[in-house]
Coordinates of N, CA and C and ligand atoms in Angstrom, one line a residue:
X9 N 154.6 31.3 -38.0 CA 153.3 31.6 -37.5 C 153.4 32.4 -36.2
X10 N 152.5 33.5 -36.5 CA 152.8 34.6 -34.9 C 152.0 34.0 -34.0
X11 N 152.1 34.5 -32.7 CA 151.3 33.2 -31.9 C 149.8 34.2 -31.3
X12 N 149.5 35.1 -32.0 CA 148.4 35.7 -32.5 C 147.5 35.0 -33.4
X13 N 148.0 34.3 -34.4 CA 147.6 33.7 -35.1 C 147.0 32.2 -35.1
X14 N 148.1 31.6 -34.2 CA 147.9 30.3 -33.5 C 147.2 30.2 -32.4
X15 N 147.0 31.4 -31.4 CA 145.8 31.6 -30.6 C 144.9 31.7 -31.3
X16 N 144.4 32.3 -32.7 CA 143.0 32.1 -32.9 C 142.7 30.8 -34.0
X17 N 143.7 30.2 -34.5 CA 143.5 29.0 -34.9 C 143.3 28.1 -33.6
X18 N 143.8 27.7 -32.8 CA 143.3 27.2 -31.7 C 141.9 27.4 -31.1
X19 N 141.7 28.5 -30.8 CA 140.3 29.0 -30.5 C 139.0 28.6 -31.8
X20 N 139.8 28.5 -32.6 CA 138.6 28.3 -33.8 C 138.8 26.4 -34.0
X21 N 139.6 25.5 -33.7 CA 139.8 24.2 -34.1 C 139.3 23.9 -32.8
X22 N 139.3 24.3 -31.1 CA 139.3 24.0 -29.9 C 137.5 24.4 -29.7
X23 N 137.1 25.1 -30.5 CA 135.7 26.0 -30.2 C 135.8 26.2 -28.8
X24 N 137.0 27.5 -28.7 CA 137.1 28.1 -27.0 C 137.0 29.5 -27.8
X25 N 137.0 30.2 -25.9 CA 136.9 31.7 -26.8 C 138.3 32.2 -26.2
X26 N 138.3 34.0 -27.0 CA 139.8 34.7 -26.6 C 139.4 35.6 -25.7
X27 N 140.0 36.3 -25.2 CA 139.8 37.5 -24.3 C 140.4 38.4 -25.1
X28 N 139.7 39.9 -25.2 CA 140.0 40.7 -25.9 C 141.4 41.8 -25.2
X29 N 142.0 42.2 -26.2 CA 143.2 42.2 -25.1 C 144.7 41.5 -25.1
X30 N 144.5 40.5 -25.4 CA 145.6 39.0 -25.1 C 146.7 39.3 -26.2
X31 N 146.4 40.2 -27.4 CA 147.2 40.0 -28.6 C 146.9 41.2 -28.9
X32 N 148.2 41.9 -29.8 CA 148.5 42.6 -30.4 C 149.2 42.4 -31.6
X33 N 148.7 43.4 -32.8 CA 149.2 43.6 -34.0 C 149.0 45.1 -34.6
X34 N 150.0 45.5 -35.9 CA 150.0 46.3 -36.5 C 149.4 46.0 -38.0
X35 N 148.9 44.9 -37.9 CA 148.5 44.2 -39.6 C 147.7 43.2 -39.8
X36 N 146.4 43.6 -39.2 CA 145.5 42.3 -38.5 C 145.4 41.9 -40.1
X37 N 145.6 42.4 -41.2 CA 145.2 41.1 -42.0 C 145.7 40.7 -42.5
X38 N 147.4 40.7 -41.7 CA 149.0 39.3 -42.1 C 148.0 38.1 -41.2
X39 N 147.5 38.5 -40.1 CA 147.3 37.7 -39.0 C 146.1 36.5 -39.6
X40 N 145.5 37.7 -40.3 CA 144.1 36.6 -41.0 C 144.5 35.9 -41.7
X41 N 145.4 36.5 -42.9 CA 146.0 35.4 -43.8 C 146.7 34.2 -43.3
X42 N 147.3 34.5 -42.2 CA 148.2 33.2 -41.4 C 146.7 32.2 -40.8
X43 N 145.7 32.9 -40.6 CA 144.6 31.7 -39.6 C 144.4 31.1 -41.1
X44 N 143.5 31.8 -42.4 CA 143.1 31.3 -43.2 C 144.1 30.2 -44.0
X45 N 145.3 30.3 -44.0 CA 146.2 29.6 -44.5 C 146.8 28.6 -43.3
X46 N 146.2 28.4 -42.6 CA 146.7 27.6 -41.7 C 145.2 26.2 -42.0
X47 N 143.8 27.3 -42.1 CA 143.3 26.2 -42.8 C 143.4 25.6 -44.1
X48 N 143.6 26.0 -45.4 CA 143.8 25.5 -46.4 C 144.9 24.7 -46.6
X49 N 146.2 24.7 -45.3 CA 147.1 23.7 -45.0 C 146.4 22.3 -45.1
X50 N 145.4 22.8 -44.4 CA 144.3 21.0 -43.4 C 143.7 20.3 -44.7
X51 N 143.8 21.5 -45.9 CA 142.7 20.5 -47.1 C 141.8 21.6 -47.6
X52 N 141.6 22.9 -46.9 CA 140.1 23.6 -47.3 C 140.4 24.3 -48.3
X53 N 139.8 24.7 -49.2 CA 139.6 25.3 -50.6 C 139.4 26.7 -50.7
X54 N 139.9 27.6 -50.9 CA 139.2 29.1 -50.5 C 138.2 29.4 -51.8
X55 N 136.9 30.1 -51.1 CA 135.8 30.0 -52.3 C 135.2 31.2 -52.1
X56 N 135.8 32.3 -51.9 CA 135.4 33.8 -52.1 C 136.1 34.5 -50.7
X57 N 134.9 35.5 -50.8 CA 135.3 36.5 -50.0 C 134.1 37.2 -49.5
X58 N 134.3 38.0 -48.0 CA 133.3 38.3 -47.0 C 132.9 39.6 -46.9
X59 N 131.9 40.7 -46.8 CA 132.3 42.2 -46.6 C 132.1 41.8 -45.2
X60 N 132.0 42.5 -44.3 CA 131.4 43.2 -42.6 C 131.8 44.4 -42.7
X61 N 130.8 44.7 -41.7 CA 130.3 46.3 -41.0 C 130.1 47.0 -42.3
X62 N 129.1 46.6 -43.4 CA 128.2 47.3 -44.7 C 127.5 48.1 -44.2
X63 N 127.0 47.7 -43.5 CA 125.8 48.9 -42.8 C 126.1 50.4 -41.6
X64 N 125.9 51.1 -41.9 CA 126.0 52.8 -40.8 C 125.7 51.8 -39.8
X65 N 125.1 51.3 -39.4 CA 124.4 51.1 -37.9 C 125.8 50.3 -37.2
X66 N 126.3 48.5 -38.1 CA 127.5 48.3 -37.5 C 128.8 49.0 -37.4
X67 N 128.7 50.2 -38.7 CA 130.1 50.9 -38.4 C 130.2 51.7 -37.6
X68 N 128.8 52.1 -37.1 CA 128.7 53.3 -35.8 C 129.1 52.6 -34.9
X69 N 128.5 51.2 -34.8 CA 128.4 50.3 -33.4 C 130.2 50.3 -33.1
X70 N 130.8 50.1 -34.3 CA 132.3 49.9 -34.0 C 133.2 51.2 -34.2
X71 N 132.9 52.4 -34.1 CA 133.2 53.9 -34.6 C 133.8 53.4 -35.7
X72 N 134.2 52.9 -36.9 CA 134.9 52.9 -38.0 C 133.8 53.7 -39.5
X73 N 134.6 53.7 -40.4 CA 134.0 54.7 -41.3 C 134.1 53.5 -43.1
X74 N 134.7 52.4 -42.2 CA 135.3 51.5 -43.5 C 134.8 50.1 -43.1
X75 N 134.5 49.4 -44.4 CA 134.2 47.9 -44.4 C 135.5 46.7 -44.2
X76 N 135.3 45.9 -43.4 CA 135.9 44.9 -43.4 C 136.0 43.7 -44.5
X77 N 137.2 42.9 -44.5 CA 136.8 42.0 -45.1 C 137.2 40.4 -44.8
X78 N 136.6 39.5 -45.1 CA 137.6 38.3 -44.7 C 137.6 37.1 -46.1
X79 N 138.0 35.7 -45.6 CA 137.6 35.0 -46.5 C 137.3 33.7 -46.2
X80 N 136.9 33.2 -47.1 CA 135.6 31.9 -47.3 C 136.1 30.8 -48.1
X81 N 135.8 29.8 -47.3 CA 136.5 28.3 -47.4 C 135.7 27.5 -47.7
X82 N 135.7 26.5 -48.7 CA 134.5 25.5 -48.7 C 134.2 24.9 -47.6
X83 N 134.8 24.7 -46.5 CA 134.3 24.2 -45.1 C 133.5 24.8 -44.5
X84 N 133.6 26.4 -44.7 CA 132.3 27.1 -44.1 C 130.9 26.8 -45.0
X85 N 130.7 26.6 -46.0 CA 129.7 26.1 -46.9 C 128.5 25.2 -46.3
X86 N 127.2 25.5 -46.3 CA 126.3 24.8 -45.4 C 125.4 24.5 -47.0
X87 N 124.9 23.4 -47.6 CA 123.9 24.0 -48.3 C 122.6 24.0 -48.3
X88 N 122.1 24.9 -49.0 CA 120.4 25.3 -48.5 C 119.5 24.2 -47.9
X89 N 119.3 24.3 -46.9 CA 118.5 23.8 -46.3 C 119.2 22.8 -45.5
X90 N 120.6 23.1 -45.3 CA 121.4 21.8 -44.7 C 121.4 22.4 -43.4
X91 N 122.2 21.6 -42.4 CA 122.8 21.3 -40.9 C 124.0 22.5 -40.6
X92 N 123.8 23.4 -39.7 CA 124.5 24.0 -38.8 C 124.9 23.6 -38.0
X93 N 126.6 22.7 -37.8 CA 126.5 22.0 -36.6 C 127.1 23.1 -35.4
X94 N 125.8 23.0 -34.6 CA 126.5 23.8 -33.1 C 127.6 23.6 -32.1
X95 N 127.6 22.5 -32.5 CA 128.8 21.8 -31.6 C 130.5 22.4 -32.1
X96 N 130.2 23.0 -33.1 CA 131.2 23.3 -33.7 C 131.4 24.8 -33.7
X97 N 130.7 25.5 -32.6 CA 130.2 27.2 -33.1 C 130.7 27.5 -31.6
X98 N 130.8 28.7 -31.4 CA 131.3 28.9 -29.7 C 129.6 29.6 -29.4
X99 N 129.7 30.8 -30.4 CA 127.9 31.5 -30.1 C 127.4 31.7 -31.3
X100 N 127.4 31.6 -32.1 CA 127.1 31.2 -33.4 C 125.7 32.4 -33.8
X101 N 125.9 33.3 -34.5 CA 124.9 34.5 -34.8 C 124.8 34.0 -36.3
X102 N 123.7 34.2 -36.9 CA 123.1 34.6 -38.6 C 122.6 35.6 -38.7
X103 N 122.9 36.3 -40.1 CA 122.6 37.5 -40.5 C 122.2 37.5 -41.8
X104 N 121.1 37.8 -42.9 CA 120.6 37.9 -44.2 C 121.4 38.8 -44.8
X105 N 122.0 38.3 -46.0 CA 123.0 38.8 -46.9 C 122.5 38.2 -48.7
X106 N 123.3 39.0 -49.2 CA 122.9 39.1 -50.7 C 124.2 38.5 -51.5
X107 N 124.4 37.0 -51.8 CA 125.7 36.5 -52.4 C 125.5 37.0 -54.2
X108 N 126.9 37.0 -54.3 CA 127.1 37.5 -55.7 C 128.0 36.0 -56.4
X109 N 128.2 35.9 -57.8 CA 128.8 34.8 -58.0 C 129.9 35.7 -59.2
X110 N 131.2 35.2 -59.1 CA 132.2 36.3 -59.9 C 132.7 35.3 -61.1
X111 N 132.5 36.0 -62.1 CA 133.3 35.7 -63.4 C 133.7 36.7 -64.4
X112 N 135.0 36.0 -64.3 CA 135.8 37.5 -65.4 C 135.8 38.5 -64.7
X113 N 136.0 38.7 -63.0 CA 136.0 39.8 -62.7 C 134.8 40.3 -61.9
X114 N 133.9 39.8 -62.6 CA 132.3 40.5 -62.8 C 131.5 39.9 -61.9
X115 N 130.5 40.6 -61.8 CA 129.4 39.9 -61.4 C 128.3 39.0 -62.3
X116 N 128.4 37.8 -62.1 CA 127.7 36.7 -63.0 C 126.1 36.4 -62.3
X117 N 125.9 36.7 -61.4 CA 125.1 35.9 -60.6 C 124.5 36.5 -60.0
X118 N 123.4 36.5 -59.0 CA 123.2 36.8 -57.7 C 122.1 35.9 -56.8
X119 N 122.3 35.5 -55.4 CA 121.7 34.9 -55.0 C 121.2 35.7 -53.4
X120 N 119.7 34.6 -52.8 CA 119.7 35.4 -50.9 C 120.7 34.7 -50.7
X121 N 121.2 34.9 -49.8 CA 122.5 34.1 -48.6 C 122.1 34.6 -47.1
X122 N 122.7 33.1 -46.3 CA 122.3 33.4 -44.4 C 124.1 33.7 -44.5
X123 N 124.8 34.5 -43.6 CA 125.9 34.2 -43.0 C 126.1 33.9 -41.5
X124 N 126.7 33.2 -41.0 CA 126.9 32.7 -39.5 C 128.0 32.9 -39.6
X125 N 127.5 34.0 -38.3 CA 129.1 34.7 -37.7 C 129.5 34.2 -36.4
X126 N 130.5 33.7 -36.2 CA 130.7 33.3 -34.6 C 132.3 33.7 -34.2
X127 N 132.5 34.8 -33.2 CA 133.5 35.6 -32.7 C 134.1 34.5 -32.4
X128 N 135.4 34.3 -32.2 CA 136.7 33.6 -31.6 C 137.1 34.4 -30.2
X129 N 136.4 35.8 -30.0 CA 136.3 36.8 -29.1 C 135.0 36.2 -28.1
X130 N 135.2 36.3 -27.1 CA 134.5 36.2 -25.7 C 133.4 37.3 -26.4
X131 N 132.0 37.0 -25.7 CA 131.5 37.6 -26.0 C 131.0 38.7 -27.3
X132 N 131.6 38.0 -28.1 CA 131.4 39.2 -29.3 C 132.0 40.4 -28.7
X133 N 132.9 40.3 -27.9 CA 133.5 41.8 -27.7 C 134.8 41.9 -28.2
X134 N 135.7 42.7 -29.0 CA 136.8 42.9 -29.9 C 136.6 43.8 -30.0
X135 N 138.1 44.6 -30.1 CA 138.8 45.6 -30.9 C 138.4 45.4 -32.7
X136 N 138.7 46.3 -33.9 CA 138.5 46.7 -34.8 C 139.4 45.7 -35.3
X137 N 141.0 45.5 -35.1 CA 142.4 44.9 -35.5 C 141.8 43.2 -35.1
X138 N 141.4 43.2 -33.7 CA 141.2 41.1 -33.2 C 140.2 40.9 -34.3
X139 N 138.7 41.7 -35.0 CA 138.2 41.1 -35.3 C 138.6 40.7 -36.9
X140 N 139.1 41.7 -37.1 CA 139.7 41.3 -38.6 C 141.1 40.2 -38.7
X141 N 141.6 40.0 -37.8 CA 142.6 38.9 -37.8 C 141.9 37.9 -37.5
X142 N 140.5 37.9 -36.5 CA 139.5 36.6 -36.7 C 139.1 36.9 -37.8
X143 N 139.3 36.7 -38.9 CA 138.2 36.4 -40.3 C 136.9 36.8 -40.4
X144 N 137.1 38.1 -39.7 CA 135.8 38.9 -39.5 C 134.5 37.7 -39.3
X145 N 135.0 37.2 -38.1 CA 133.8 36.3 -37.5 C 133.4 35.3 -38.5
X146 N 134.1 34.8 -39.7 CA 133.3 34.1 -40.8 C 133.4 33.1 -40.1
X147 N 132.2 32.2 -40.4 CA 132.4 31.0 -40.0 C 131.2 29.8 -40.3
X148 N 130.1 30.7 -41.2 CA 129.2 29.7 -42.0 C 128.7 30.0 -43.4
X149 N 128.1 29.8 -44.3 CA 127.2 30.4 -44.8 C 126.3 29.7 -46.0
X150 N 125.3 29.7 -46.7 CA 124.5 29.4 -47.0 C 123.9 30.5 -48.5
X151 N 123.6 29.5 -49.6 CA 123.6 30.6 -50.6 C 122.4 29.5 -51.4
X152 N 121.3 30.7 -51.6 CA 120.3 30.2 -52.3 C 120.5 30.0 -53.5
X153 N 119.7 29.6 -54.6 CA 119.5 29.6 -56.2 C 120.4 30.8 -56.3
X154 N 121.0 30.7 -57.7 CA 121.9 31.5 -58.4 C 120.6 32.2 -59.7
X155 N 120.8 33.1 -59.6 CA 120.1 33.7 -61.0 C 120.9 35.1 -61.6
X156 N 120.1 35.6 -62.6 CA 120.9 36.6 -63.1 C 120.1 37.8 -62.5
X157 N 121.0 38.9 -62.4 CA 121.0 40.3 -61.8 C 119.6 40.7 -62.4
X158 N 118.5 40.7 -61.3 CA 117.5 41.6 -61.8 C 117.9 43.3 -61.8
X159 N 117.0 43.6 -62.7 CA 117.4 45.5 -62.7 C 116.7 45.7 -61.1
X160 N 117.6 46.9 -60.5 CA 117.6 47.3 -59.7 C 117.5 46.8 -58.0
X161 N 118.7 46.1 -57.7 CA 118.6 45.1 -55.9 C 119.3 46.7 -55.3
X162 N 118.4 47.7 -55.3 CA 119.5 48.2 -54.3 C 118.5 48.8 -53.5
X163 N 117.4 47.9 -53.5 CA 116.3 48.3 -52.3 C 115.3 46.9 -51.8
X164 N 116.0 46.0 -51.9 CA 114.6 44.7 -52.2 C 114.3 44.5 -50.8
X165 N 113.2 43.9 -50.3 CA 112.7 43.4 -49.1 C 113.3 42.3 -48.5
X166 N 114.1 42.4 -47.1 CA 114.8 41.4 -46.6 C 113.7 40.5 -45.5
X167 N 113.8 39.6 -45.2 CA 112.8 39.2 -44.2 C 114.0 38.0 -43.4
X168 N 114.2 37.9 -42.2 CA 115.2 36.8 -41.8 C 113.6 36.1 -40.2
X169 N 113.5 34.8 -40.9 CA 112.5 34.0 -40.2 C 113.4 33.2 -39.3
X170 N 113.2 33.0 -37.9 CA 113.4 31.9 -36.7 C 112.3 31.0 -36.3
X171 N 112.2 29.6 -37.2 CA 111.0 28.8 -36.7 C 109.7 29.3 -37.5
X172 N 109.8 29.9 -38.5 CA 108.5 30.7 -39.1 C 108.2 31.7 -38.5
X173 N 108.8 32.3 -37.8 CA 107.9 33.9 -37.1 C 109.6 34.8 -37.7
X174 N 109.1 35.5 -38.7 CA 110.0 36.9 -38.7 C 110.7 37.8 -37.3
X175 N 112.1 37.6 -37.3 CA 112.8 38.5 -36.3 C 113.1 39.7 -37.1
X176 N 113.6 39.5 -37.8 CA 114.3 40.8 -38.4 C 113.5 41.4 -39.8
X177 N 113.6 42.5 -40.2 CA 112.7 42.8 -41.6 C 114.1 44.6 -41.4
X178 N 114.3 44.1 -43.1 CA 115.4 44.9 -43.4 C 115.4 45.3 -45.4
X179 N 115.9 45.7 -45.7 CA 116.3 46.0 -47.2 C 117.6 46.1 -47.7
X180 N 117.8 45.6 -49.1 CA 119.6 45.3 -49.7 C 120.2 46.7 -49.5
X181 N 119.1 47.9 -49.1 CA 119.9 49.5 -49.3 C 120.6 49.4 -48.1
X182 N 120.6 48.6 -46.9 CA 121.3 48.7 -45.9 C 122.7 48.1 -46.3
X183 N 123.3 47.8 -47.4 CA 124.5 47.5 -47.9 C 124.9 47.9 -48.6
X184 N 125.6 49.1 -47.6 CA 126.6 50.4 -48.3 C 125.3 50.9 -49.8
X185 N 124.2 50.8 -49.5 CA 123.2 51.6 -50.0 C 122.9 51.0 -51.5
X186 N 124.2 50.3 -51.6 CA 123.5 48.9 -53.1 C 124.7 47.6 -52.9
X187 N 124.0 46.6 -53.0 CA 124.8 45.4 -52.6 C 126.1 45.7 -53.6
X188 N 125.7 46.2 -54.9 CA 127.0 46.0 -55.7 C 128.1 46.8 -56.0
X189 N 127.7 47.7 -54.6 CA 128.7 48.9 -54.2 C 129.9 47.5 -53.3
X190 N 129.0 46.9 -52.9 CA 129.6 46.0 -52.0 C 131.1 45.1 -52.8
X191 N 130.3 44.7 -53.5 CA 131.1 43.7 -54.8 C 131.8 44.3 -55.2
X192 N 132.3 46.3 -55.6 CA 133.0 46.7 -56.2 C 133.9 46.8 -54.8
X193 N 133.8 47.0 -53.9 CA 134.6 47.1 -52.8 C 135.6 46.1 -51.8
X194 N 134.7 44.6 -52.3 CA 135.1 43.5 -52.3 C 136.5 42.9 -53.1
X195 N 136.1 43.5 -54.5 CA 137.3 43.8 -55.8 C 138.3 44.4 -55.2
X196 N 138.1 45.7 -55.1 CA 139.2 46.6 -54.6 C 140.2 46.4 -53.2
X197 N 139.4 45.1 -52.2 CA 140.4 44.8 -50.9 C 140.8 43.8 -51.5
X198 N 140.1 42.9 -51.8 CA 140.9 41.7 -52.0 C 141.4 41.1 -53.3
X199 N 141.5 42.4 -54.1 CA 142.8 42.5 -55.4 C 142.5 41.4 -56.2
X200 N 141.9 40.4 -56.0 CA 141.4 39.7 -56.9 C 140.4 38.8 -56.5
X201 N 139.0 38.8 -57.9 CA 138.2 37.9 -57.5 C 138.2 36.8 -58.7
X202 N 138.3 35.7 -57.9 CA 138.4 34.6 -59.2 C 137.1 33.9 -59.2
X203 N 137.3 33.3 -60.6 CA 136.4 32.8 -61.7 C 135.2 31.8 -60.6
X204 N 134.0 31.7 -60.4 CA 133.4 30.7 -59.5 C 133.6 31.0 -58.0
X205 N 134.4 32.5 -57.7 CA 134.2 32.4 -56.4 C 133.4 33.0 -56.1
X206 N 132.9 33.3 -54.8 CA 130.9 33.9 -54.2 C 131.6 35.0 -53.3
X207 N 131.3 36.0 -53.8 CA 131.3 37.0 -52.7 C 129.8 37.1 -51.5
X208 N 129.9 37.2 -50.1 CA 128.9 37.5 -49.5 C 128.8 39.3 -49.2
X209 N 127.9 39.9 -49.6 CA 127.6 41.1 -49.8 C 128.1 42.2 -48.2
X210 N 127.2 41.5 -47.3 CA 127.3 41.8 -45.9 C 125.2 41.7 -45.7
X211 N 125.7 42.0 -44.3 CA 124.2 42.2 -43.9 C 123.3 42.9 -44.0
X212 N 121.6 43.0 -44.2 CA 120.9 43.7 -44.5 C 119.8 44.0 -43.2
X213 N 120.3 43.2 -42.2 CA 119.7 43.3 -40.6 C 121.1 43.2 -39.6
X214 N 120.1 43.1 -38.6 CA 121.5 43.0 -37.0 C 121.1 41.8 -37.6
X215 N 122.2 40.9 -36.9 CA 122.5 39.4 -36.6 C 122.1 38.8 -34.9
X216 N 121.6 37.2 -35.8 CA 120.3 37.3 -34.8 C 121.1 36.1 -33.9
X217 N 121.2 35.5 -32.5 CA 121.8 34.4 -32.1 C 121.1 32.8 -32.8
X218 N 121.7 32.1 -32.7 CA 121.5 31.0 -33.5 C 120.9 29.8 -32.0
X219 N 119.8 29.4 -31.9 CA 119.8 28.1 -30.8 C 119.3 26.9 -31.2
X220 N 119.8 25.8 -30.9 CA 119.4 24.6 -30.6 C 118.5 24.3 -31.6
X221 N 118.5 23.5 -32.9 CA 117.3 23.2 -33.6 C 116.5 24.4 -34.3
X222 N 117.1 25.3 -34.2 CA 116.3 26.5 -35.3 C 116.3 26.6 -36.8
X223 N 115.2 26.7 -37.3 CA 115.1 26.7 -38.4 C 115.2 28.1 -39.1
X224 N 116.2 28.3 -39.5 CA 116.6 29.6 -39.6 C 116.1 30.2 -41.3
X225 N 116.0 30.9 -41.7 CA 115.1 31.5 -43.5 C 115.6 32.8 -43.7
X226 N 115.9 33.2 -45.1 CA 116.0 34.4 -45.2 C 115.2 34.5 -46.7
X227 N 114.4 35.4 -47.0 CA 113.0 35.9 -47.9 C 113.9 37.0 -48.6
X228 N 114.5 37.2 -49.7 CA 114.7 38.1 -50.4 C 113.8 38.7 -51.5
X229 N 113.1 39.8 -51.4 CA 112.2 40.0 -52.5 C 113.0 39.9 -53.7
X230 N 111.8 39.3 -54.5 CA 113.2 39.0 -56.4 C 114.2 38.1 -56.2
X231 N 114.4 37.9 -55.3 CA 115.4 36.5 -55.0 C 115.0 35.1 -54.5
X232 N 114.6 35.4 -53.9 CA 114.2 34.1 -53.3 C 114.7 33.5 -51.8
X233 N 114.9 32.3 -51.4 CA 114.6 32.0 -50.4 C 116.5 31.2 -50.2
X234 N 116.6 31.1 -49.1 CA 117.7 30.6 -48.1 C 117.8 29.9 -47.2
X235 N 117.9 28.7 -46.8 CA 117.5 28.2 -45.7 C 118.5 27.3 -44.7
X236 N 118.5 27.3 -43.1 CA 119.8 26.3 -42.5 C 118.9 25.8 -41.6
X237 N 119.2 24.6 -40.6 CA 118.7 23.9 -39.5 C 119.8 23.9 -38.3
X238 N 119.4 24.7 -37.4 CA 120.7 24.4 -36.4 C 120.6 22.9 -35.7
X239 N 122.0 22.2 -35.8 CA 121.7 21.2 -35.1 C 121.2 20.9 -33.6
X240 N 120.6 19.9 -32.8 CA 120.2 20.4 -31.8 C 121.4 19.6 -29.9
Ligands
0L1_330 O1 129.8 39.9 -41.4 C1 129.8 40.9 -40.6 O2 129.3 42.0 -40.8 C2 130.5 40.6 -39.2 C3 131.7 41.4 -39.1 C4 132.4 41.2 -37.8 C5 131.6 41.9 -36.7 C6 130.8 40.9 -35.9 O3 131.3 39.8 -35.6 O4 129.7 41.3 -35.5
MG331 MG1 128.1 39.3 -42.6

């Protein structure tokens, strides 16, 4: 275990943060595999896989020209309508995304999904290399009803509600311009998608902070609805 790795497994079991800076690598995602595999040590199940920075607006935010990716453990699993516990988050952000469900390869499914991202990095501030050795910030998520692929998600109405009042209002084109550009992109990093695992698409708004008791919603036109409670 490099001690890159065990700094952010610590940071993620301690809910402390890192200073950006502290660690270096040439292979931030030996480093992820070492955090992710340090949790499925403990018992967790891996149950897909993650895109980040889908959208021009986050890849400009971070100058890169490419998507990230991480992965997903049944411990990050919240379900619809369930408990976000904060105590367990350092700053805990949600963002409206579009889950896919994979079989044979494929896409079987599609559902809305919340993702909750919370940096292992102070401030949400990271290099391109820290955030992908953190697990590209994974660290919650939430997946509505499963249904079959309506013709054409590569423009549907996003709506992400705090408490009932709309913060954010966005569309699936903001993901790499069709969610299922996403899914084929998701295939091609992570070399294999197995049978029942959920891809999360990426985001279709900025990511909004999460506080105390919020009832957090995401509205997918044609999809349907998503729902978490932050604990208080
Ligand atoms: O899921 C995402 O797009 C987040 C990727 C990591 C960047 C961040 O933490 O904002
Ligand atoms: Mg995301």
């Amino acid at each position: 275990m490099t001690d890159f790795a065990t700094a952010l497994d610590d940071a993620l079991t301690g809910v402390t943060e890192l200073t950006s800076g502290s660690f270096a690598t040439d292979d931030p995602y030996a480093v992820q595999r070492e955090v992710v595999d340090r949790r499925l040590a403990r018992g967790e199940t891996a149950v897909g896989v993650k895109l980040g920075l889908t959208s021009r607006a986050k890849m400009r935010q971070m100058g890169v020209h490419e998507v990230i990716w991480g992965r997903l453990t049944d411990a990050m699993r919240i379900p619809d309508g369930g408990t976000l516990d904060l105590s367990q988050r350092i700053h805990a952000k949600v963002e409206p995304e579009v889950a896919f469900l994979v079989r044979g390869g494929e896409i079987a499914a599609v559902a809305p999904a919340l993702e909750v991202i919370d940096s292992r990095w102070r401030d949400f501030k990271f290099t391109l290399p820290e955030v992908i050795a953190d697990n590209t910030s994974a660290a919650g998520f939430v997946v509505g009803n499963w249904q079959p692929v309506p013709e054409g998600i590569d423009n549907l109405g996003v709506l992400l509600e705090v408490g009932g009042r709309v913060v954010e209002i966005g569309s699936t084109a903001a993901i790499l311009g069709d969610p299922r550009r996403a899914f084929a992109e998701a295939k091609r990093l992570a070399g294999v998608l197995r049978d029942d695992w959920i891809v999360l698409a990426g985001a279709a708004t900025a990511a909004v902070p999460v506080t105390p008791g919020a009832v957090v919603r995401v509205e997918v036109e044609k999809l349907g609805t998503a729902t978490l409670k932050a604990s208080s």
